[in-house]
Amino acid sequence: MDIRQLEYFIAVVRLRSYTRAADELFITRQALSKAVHNLEQEVGEPLVANRDGSLEATEAGRALMADARPVVEAYRALERRYLGEGGRSERVPQLSVSLVPGAALTLPKDLIDRFAESHPNMLLSVESSPTDVALSMVKSGESDIGIAGSAPAYLGDFDYALIVETGTYVHVPLANPLVRRDHLEARDLDGQPFVTFGKRDHLHRYFMETCAELGVAPNVLMTTSNIDLLTGVALQNDALMFGLPPSENVEPIPDYPLVPVTLRPDVPFGTYAVKRKGEPLSAAAQAFWEYLAEQ
């Protein structure tokens, strides 16, 4: 048990919310929740409980609150007396983002760098992860915001916002007659040799589910999340594979033209920002969410 844990616990009970307390304390919700959980383990009893959507102290929590408040206040008074008002280090706002690598390449160049530069006092943590990992990090509270390529049908567990409507593109080998087309439909892929991403990838799901609904059966040779392996197998077998929309971030593949393909015109595939469903963001995360919406 230490002063930091007690201070965090007091803030959670006072504000009746991990999110609001994390915002006030300038720490991540996950770090705050972990600190309170560790305190509960040390005490040996639950200290907070969720009642009708807000947090309340349990009987053990109220007893600890009564004892802890004067201790924390005395400790802060001791700091002020010997260190002065400026002696205590400033808390730094923290923002954690889980980012899918392919989605990152669809964003305007240096988007995240520019946000970091405009918020020099914020501790920004960006973790590159596969789609399922990035979303699970948001759901668990490990990340404040996730950025992934997806479609609304796969984001029902989150609040989401479309950042870039990318559409879908396929690389077509020069030997394939489809290379002469300016645009493809899902039915054009029937029987075509195809290499695509792993089953956990949302673009793969979007592709396979659409084909199944239309009675289209592409000849899928391999599914893999390893982009180098995927590209190598596609080249060796003159197979089609998905590509990212043309942008300044994407290098074209020589002799492997990129052709747009419409899979489901009624369901936009794109790069989405996601957050925990129905929960408010910290001030730092809200600033980033609004920044993304402006792009």
Short mmCIF file of C-alpha atoms in Angstrom, two decimals:
data_model
loop_
_atom_site.label_atom_id
_atom_site.label_comp_id
_atom_site.label_asym_id
_atom_site.label_seq_id
_atom_site.Cartn_x
_atom_site.Cartn_y
_atom_site.Cartn_z
CA MET A 1 0.00 0.00 0.00
CA ASP A 2 1.38 3.42 -0.91
CA ILE A 3 0.27 7.03 -1.20
CA ARG A 4 -0.23 6.76 -4.96
CA GLN A 5 -2.66 3.84 -4.60
CA LEU A 6 -4.61 5.62 -1.89
CA GLU A 7 -4.82 8.82 -3.92
CA TYR A 8 -6.07 6.89 -6.97
CA PHE A 9 -8.63 5.03 -4.89
CA ILE A 10 -9.94 8.26 -3.35
CA ALA A 11 -10.31 9.86 -6.80
CA VAL A 12 -12.26 6.88 -8.16
CA VAL A 13 -14.69 6.91 -5.23
CA ARG A 14 -15.07 10.69 -5.29
CA LEU A 15 -15.76 10.86 -9.05
CA ARG A 16 -17.61 7.50 -9.18
CA SER A 17 -15.87 6.61 -12.45
CA TYR A 18 -12.53 5.18 -13.55
CA THR A 19 -12.66 7.26 -16.73
CA ARG A 20 -13.27 10.60 -15.00
CA ALA A 21 -10.70 9.82 -12.32
CA ALA A 22 -8.11 8.83 -14.94
CA ASP A 23 -8.82 12.09 -16.77
CA GLU A 24 -8.30 14.13 -13.61
CA LEU A 25 -5.14 12.21 -12.67
CA PHE A 26 -3.72 12.30 -16.22
CA ILE A 27 -3.13 8.55 -16.34
CA THR A 28 -4.63 5.80 -18.47
CA ARG A 29 -7.82 4.11 -17.36
CA GLN A 30 -6.03 0.79 -17.44
CA ALA A 31 -3.24 1.99 -15.12
CA LEU A 32 -5.78 3.41 -12.69
CA SER A 33 -7.91 0.25 -12.69
CA LYS A 34 -4.83 -1.89 -12.12
CA ALA A 35 -3.68 0.26 -9.19
CA VAL A 36 -7.07 0.01 -7.47
CA HIS A 37 -7.24 -3.73 -8.16
CA ASN A 38 -3.79 -4.20 -6.63
CA LEU A 39 -4.93 -2.24 -3.57
CA GLU A 40 -7.97 -4.51 -3.26
CA GLN A 41 -5.73 -7.55 -3.40
CA GLU A 42 -3.51 -6.14 -0.66
CA VAL A 43 -6.48 -5.30 1.54
CA GLY A 44 -8.12 -8.62 0.76
CA GLU A 45 -11.58 -7.21 0.01
CA PRO A 46 -13.39 -5.40 -2.84
CA LEU A 47 -13.21 -1.65 -2.31
CA VAL A 48 -15.43 -0.39 -5.15
CA ALA A 49 -18.53 -1.84 -6.81
CA ASN A 50 -20.49 -0.89 -9.92
CA ARG A 51 -24.05 0.08 -9.02
CA ASP A 52 -26.40 1.21 -11.79
CA GLY A 53 -23.57 2.32 -14.04
CA SER A 54 -21.50 4.25 -11.49
CA LEU A 55 -18.92 3.22 -8.93
CA GLU A 56 -19.51 3.25 -5.20
CA ALA A 57 -17.29 2.33 -2.27
CA THR A 58 -18.10 -0.95 -0.57
CA GLU A 59 -18.33 -1.12 3.21
CA ALA A 60 -14.61 -1.95 3.32
CA GLY A 61 -13.97 0.85 0.84
CA ARG A 62 -15.78 3.42 2.98
CA ALA A 63 -13.75 2.38 6.01
CA LEU A 64 -10.49 2.69 4.07
CA MET A 65 -11.63 6.02 2.61
CA ALA A 66 -12.15 7.45 6.11
CA ASP A 67 -8.68 6.36 7.21
CA ALA A 68 -6.89 7.19 3.94
CA ARG A 69 -8.08 10.76 3.39
CA PRO A 70 -6.26 12.31 6.39
CA VAL A 71 -3.13 10.29 5.53
CA VAL A 72 -3.05 11.56 1.94
CA GLU A 73 -3.80 15.14 3.02
CA ALA A 74 -1.00 14.98 5.62
CA TYR A 75 1.42 13.63 3.02
CA ARG A 76 0.57 16.43 0.58
CA ALA A 77 0.99 18.99 3.38
CA LEU A 78 4.41 17.51 4.08
CA GLU A 79 5.33 17.87 0.40
CA ARG A 80 4.23 21.49 0.33
CA ARG A 81 6.11 22.29 3.53
CA TYR A 82 9.45 20.86 2.44
CA LEU A 83 9.26 21.02 -1.36
CA GLY A 84 7.01 24.01 -1.91
CA GLU A 85 4.06 24.21 -4.25
CA GLY A 86 6.26 23.47 -7.27
CA GLY A 87 8.04 20.54 -5.68
CA ARG A 88 5.61 17.90 -6.81
CA SER A 89 6.14 16.88 -10.41
CA GLU A 90 3.37 17.74 -12.85
CA ARG A 91 1.26 14.85 -14.04
CA VAL A 92 1.53 14.30 -17.76
CA PRO A 93 -1.62 13.56 -19.82
CA GLN A 94 -1.31 10.10 -21.39
CA LEU A 95 -2.82 8.72 -24.57
CA SER A 96 -2.54 5.10 -25.73
CA VAL A 97 -3.36 4.19 -29.36
CA SER A 98 -3.41 0.72 -30.95
CA LEU A 99 -2.76 0.97 -34.67
CA VAL A 100 -3.04 -1.65 -37.41
CA PRO A 101 -0.04 -1.20 -39.79
CA GLY A 102 -2.07 -1.35 -43.01
CA ALA A 103 -4.56 1.19 -41.68
CA ALA A 104 -1.68 3.51 -40.80
CA LEU A 105 -0.66 3.67 -44.46
CA THR A 106 -4.12 4.94 -45.47
CA LEU A 107 -3.92 7.94 -43.15
CA PRO A 108 -2.61 11.35 -44.25
CA LYS A 109 1.17 11.40 -44.05
CA ASP A 110 2.62 12.26 -40.64
CA LEU A 111 -0.89 12.50 -39.15
CA ILE A 112 0.07 11.14 -35.74
CA ASP A 113 3.43 12.95 -35.72
CA ARG A 114 1.66 16.25 -36.28
CA PHE A 115 -0.73 15.56 -33.40
CA ALA A 116 2.21 14.73 -31.13
CA GLU A 117 4.01 17.91 -32.13
CA SER A 118 0.94 20.02 -31.35
CA HIS A 119 0.64 18.38 -27.90
CA PRO A 120 4.23 18.39 -26.61
CA ASN A 121 3.17 17.89 -22.98
CA MET A 122 1.27 14.68 -23.72
CA LEU A 123 2.77 11.21 -23.36
CA LEU A 124 1.63 9.44 -26.54
CA SER A 125 2.02 5.67 -26.81
CA VAL A 126 1.33 4.02 -30.19
CA GLU A 127 1.42 0.23 -30.50
CA SER A 128 1.35 -1.51 -33.88
CA SER A 129 -0.85 -4.63 -33.73
CA PRO A 130 -2.95 -6.97 -35.91
CA THR A 131 -6.63 -6.07 -36.16
CA ASP A 132 -7.95 -8.47 -33.53
CA VAL A 133 -5.24 -7.49 -31.04
CA ALA A 134 -5.75 -3.76 -31.60
CA LEU A 135 -9.49 -4.06 -30.98
CA SER A 136 -9.09 -6.27 -27.93
CA MET A 137 -6.72 -3.69 -26.45
CA VAL A 138 -9.44 -1.05 -26.81
CA LYS A 139 -12.09 -3.34 -25.34
CA SER A 140 -9.92 -4.14 -22.30
CA GLY A 141 -9.01 -0.49 -21.74
CA GLU A 142 -5.34 -1.08 -22.51
CA SER A 143 -5.67 1.40 -25.39
CA ASP A 144 -7.81 4.53 -25.39
CA ILE A 145 -8.37 4.49 -29.16
CA GLY A 146 -7.80 1.93 -31.91
CA ILE A 147 -7.31 2.58 -35.63
CA ALA A 148 -8.08 -0.31 -37.99
CA GLY A 149 -9.29 -1.17 -41.45
CA SER A 150 -12.83 -2.48 -41.11
CA ALA A 151 -16.52 -2.11 -41.86
CA PRO A 152 -19.44 -1.22 -39.54
CA ALA A 153 -20.67 -4.82 -39.42
CA TYR A 154 -17.56 -5.80 -37.44
CA LEU A 155 -17.51 -2.83 -35.05
CA GLY A 156 -20.79 -3.28 -33.20
CA ASP A 157 -19.00 -3.68 -29.86
CA PHE A 158 -17.45 -0.20 -30.17
CA ASP A 159 -18.21 3.42 -30.81
CA TYR A 160 -16.56 4.15 -34.14
CA ALA A 161 -15.89 6.92 -36.64
CA LEU A 162 -14.87 6.59 -40.29
CA ILE A 163 -11.58 8.41 -40.91
CA VAL A 164 -10.84 7.38 -44.51
CA GLU A 165 -13.21 5.53 -46.85
CA THR A 166 -10.57 3.49 -48.63
CA GLY A 167 -12.68 1.11 -50.67
CA THR A 168 -11.02 -2.12 -51.80
CA TYR A 169 -8.30 -2.76 -54.37
CA VAL A 170 -6.67 -5.89 -55.80
CA HIS A 171 -3.28 -6.38 -57.41
CA VAL A 172 -3.76 -8.21 -60.70
CA PRO A 173 -0.84 -9.98 -62.47
CA LEU A 174 -0.10 -8.84 -66.00
CA ALA A 175 -0.91 -12.30 -67.38
CA ASN A 176 -4.49 -12.09 -66.14
CA PRO A 177 -7.07 -10.59 -68.59
CA LEU A 178 -8.66 -8.70 -65.67
CA VAL A 179 -5.65 -6.40 -65.69
CA ARG A 180 -7.15 -4.58 -68.68
CA ARG A 181 -10.25 -3.61 -66.70
CA ASP A 182 -10.58 -0.20 -65.04
CA HIS A 183 -12.85 -1.58 -62.34
CA LEU A 184 -13.90 -4.98 -61.05
CA GLU A 185 -16.98 -6.39 -59.37
CA ALA A 186 -17.08 -9.22 -56.86
CA ARG A 187 -18.41 -11.61 -59.53
CA ASP A 188 -15.27 -11.01 -61.63
CA LEU A 189 -13.28 -12.81 -58.93
CA ASP A 190 -15.14 -16.12 -59.32
CA GLY A 191 -12.59 -18.89 -59.79
CA GLN A 192 -9.66 -16.47 -59.72
CA PRO A 193 -6.49 -17.58 -57.86
CA PHE A 194 -6.30 -15.43 -54.72
CA VAL A 195 -4.00 -14.98 -51.78
CA THR A 196 -5.48 -13.09 -48.85
CA PHE A 197 -4.94 -12.20 -45.21
CA GLY A 198 -5.58 -14.37 -42.17
CA LYS A 199 -9.08 -15.16 -40.98
CA ARG A 200 -8.91 -12.62 -38.17
CA ASP A 201 -8.40 -9.78 -40.62
CA HIS A 202 -11.55 -7.76 -41.27
CA LEU A 203 -10.85 -7.28 -44.97
CA HIS A 204 -10.60 -11.06 -45.38
CA ARG A 205 -13.92 -11.53 -43.58
CA TYR A 206 -15.53 -8.76 -45.62
CA PHE A 207 -14.27 -10.41 -48.83
CA MET A 208 -15.22 -14.00 -48.01
CA GLU A 209 -18.65 -13.17 -46.59
CA THR A 210 -19.50 -11.04 -49.63
CA CYS A 211 -18.41 -13.80 -52.01
CA ALA A 212 -20.48 -16.37 -50.10
CA GLU A 213 -23.60 -14.15 -50.27
CA LEU A 214 -23.18 -13.72 -54.04
CA GLY A 215 -22.33 -17.34 -54.76
CA VAL A 216 -18.84 -16.35 -55.89
CA ALA A 217 -16.01 -18.82 -55.23
CA PRO A 218 -12.50 -17.39 -55.64
CA ASN A 219 -9.72 -19.99 -55.62
CA VAL A 220 -8.03 -19.06 -52.35
CA LEU A 221 -4.53 -20.54 -52.43
CA MET A 222 -3.38 -19.31 -49.03
CA THR A 223 -4.37 -17.10 -46.13
CA THR A 224 -1.61 -15.52 -44.06
CA SER A 225 -1.00 -12.41 -42.01
CA ASN A 226 2.66 -12.36 -43.10
CA ILE A 227 2.76 -9.73 -45.85
CA ASP A 228 6.10 -10.91 -47.28
CA LEU A 229 4.90 -14.52 -47.52
CA LEU A 230 1.59 -13.39 -48.98
CA THR A 231 3.29 -11.32 -51.69
CA GLY A 232 5.78 -14.07 -52.51
CA VAL A 233 3.08 -16.72 -52.96
CA ALA A 234 0.96 -14.37 -55.05
CA LEU A 235 3.86 -13.61 -57.39
CA GLN A 236 4.82 -17.27 -57.75
CA ASN A 237 1.27 -18.30 -58.62
CA ASP A 238 0.11 -15.29 -60.66
CA ALA A 239 -2.58 -14.83 -58.03
CA LEU A 240 -4.59 -11.79 -57.10
CA MET A 241 -4.11 -10.15 -53.71
CA PHE A 242 -5.50 -7.13 -51.92
CA GLY A 243 -3.63 -3.86 -52.02
CA LEU A 244 -3.85 -0.48 -50.32
CA PRO A 245 -5.39 2.46 -52.18
CA PRO A 246 -2.88 4.66 -54.00
CA SER A 247 -1.35 7.29 -51.71
CA GLU A 248 1.93 8.99 -50.91
CA ASN A 249 2.51 6.35 -48.22
CA VAL A 250 2.27 3.32 -50.52
CA GLU A 251 4.96 2.14 -52.93
CA PRO A 252 3.49 0.52 -56.09
CA ILE A 253 4.47 -3.09 -56.86
CA PRO A 254 6.19 -3.27 -60.27
CA ASP A 255 4.30 -5.29 -62.90
CA TYR A 256 1.43 -5.86 -60.51
CA PRO A 257 -1.21 -3.21 -61.35
CA LEU A 258 -3.74 -2.14 -58.76
CA VAL A 259 -7.40 -2.27 -59.80
CA PRO A 260 -10.35 -1.09 -57.67
CA VAL A 261 -12.96 -3.74 -56.89
CA THR A 262 -16.47 -3.16 -55.55
CA LEU A 263 -17.42 -5.86 -53.07
CA ARG A 264 -20.41 -4.30 -51.30
CA PRO A 265 -21.40 -0.80 -52.44
CA ASP A 266 -23.79 -0.45 -49.48
CA VAL A 267 -21.13 -1.14 -46.83
CA PRO A 268 -18.14 1.22 -46.79
CA PHE A 269 -14.82 -0.42 -46.07
CA GLY A 270 -12.30 2.01 -44.67
CA THR A 271 -10.06 3.10 -41.84
CA TYR A 272 -12.00 3.57 -38.61
CA ALA A 273 -11.20 4.97 -35.18
CA VAL A 274 -12.80 2.97 -32.37
CA LYS A 275 -13.28 3.44 -28.63
CA ARG A 276 -15.01 1.59 -25.81
CA LYS A 277 -18.75 1.60 -26.42
CA GLY A 278 -20.72 4.15 -24.41
CA GLU A 279 -17.78 5.33 -22.30
CA PRO A 280 -16.44 8.90 -22.20
CA LEU A 281 -12.86 9.51 -23.26
CA SER A 282 -10.16 11.15 -21.21
CA ALA A 283 -9.34 14.74 -22.18
CA ALA A 284 -6.23 13.54 -24.06
CA ALA A 285 -8.12 10.83 -25.94
CA GLN A 286 -11.00 13.20 -26.73
CA ALA A 287 -8.55 15.67 -28.24
CA PHE A 288 -7.13 12.93 -30.47
CA TRP A 289 -10.62 11.65 -31.43
CA GLU A 290 -11.66 15.13 -32.52
CA TYR A 291 -8.37 15.60 -34.36
CA LEU A 292 -9.00 12.39 -36.35
CA ALA A 293 -12.55 13.54 -37.18
CA GLU A 294 -11.16 16.70 -38.76
CA GLN A 295 -8.95 14.82 -41.21
#
